[in-house]
mmCIF file of C-alpha atoms in Angstrom:
data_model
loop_
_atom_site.group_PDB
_atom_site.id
_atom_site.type_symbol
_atom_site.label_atom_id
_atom_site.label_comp_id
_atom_site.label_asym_id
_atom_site.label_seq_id
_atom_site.Cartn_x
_atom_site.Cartn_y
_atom_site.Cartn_z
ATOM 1 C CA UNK A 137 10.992 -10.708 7.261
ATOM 2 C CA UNK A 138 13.736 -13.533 6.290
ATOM 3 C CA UNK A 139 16.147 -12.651 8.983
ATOM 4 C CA UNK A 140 13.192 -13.424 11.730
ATOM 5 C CA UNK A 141 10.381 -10.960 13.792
ATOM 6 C CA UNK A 142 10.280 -7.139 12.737
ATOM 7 C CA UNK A 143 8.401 -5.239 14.438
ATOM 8 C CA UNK A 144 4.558 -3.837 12.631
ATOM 9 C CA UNK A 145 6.079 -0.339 13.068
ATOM 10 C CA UNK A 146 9.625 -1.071 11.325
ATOM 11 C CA UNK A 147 7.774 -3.878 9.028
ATOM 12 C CA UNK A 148 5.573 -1.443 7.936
ATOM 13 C CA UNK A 149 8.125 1.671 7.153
ATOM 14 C CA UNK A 150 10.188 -0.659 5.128
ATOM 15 C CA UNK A 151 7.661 -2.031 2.977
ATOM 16 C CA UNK A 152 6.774 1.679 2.588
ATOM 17 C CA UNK A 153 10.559 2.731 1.553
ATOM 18 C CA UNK A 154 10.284 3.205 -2.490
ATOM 19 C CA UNK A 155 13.177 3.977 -4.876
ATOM 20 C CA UNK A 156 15.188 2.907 -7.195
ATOM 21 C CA UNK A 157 17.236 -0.398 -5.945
ATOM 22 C CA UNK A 158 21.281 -0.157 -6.161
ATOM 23 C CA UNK A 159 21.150 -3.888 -6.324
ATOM 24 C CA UNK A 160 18.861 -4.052 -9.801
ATOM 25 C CA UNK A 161 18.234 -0.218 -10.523
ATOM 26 C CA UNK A 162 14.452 -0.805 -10.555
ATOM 27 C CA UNK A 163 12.309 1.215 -9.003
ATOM 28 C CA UNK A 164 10.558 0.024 -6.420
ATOM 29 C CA UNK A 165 9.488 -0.746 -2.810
ATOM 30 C CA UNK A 166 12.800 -1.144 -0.797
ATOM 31 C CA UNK A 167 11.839 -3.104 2.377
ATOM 32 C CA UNK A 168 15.119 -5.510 2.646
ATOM 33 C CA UNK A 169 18.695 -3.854 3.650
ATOM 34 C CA UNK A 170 22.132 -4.824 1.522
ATOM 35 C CA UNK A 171 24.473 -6.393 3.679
ATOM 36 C CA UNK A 172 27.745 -4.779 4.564
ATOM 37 C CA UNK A 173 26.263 -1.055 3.995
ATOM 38 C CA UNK A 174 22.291 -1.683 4.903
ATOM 39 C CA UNK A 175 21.274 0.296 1.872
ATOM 40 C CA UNK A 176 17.442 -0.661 1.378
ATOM 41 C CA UNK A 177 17.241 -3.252 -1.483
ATOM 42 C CA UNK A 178 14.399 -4.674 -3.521
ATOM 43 C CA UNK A 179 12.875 -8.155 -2.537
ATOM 44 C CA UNK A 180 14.089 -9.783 -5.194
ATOM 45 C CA UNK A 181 17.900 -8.517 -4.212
ATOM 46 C CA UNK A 182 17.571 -9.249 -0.272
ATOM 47 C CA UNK A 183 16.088 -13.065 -1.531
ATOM 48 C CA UNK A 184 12.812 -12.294 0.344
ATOM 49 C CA UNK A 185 10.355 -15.138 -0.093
ATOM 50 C CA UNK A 186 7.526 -12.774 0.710
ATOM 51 C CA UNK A 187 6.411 -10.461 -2.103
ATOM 52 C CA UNK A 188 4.439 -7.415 -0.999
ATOM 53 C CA UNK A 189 2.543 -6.428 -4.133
ATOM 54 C CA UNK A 190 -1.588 -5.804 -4.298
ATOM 55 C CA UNK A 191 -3.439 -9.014 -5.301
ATOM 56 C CA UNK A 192 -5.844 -6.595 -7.291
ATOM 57 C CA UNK A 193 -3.225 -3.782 -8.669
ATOM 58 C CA UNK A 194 0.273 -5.097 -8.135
ATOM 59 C CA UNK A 195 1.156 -2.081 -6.895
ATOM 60 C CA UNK A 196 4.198 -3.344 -4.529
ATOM 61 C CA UNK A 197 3.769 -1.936 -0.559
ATOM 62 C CA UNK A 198 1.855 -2.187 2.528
ATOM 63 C CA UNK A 199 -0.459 -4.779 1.862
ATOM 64 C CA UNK A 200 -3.844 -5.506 4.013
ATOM 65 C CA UNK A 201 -6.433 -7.842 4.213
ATOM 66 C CA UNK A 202 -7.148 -9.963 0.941
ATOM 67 C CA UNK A 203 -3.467 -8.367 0.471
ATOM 68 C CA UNK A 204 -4.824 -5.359 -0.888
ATOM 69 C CA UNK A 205 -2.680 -2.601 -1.007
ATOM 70 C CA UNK A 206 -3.932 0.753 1.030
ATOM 71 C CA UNK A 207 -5.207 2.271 -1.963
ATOM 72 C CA UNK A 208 -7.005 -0.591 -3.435
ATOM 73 C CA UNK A 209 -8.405 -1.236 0.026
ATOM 74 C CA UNK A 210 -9.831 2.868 1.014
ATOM 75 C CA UNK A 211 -11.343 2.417 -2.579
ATOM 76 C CA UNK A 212 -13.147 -0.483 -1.499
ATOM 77 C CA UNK A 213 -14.169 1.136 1.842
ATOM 78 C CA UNK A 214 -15.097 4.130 0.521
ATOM 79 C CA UNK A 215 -17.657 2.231 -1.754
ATOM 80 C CA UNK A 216 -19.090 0.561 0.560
ATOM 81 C CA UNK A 217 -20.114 4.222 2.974
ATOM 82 C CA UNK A 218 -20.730 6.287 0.047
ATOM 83 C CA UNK A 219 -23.341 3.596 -1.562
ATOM 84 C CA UNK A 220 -26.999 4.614 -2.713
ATOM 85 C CA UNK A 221 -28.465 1.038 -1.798
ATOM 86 C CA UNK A 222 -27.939 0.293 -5.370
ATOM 87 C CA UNK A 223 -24.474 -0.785 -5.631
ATOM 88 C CA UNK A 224 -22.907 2.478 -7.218
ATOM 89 C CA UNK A 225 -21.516 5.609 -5.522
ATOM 90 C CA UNK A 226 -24.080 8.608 -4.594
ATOM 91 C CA UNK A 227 -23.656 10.491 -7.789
ATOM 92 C CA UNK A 228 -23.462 13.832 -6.119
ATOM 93 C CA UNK A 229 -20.993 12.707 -3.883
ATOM 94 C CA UNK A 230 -18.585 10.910 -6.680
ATOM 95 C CA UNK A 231 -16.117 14.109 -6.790
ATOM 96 C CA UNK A 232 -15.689 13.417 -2.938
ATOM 97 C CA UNK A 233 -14.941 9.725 -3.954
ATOM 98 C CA UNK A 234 -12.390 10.732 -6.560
ATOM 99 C CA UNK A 235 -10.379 13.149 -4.593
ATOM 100 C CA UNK A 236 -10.208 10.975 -1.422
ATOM 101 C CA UNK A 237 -9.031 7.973 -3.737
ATOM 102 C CA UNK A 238 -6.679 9.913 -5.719
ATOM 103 C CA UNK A 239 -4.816 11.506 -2.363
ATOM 104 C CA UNK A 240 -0.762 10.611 -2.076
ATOM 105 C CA UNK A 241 -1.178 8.615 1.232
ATOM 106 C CA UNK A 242 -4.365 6.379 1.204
ATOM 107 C CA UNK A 243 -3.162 4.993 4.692
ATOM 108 C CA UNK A 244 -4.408 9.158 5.723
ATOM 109 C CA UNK A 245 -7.481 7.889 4.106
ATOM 110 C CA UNK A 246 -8.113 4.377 6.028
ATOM 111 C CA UNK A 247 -6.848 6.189 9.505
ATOM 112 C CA UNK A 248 -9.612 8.942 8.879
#
């Protein structure tokens, strides 16, 4: 973070913060804090020179290896455990696939 060493645990729950910014009114994540009040703020609005979107996606939050977001990276894990030897997804087991993909917190996903 710009103002020195956060934590993984506080790093990680403010790169997870989402809303709408009061600085810029977009929505998005909300990792940095406005000064005087400490409402969370957009990157862009606390002058972070980090960005934390998904190299594949864009989606903006936690990012992981090859700075994949969570999603982008249980997609690619689950790909690689559910393969057939043949590159592609078990066809039987593709509904599986699609529901753990699709759930609202991928991290749920990885940590399973």
């Amino acid at each position: 973070m710009p103002d020195g060493y956060v934590c993984r645990t506080c790093s990680d729950r403010a790169v997870r913060t989402r809303g709408t910014c009061p600085g810029c009114g977009q929505d998005r994540a909300l990792p940095g804090l406005r000064p005087g009040d400490g409402a969370p703020i957009c990157t862009a609005c606390a002058c972070f020179s980090q960005t934390f979107d998904c190299s594949r996606c864009g989606f903006e939050g936690k990012v992981l290896g090859g700075r994949l977001c969570e999603r982008c990276t249980l997609t690619d894990r689950l790909t690689a455990l559910l393969d057939d030897g043949a590159d592609r997804i078990r066809p039987t087991l593709v509904p599986l696939f699609d529901l753990l993909v699709a759930m609202d917190k991928p991290r749920s996903g990885l940590a399973w």
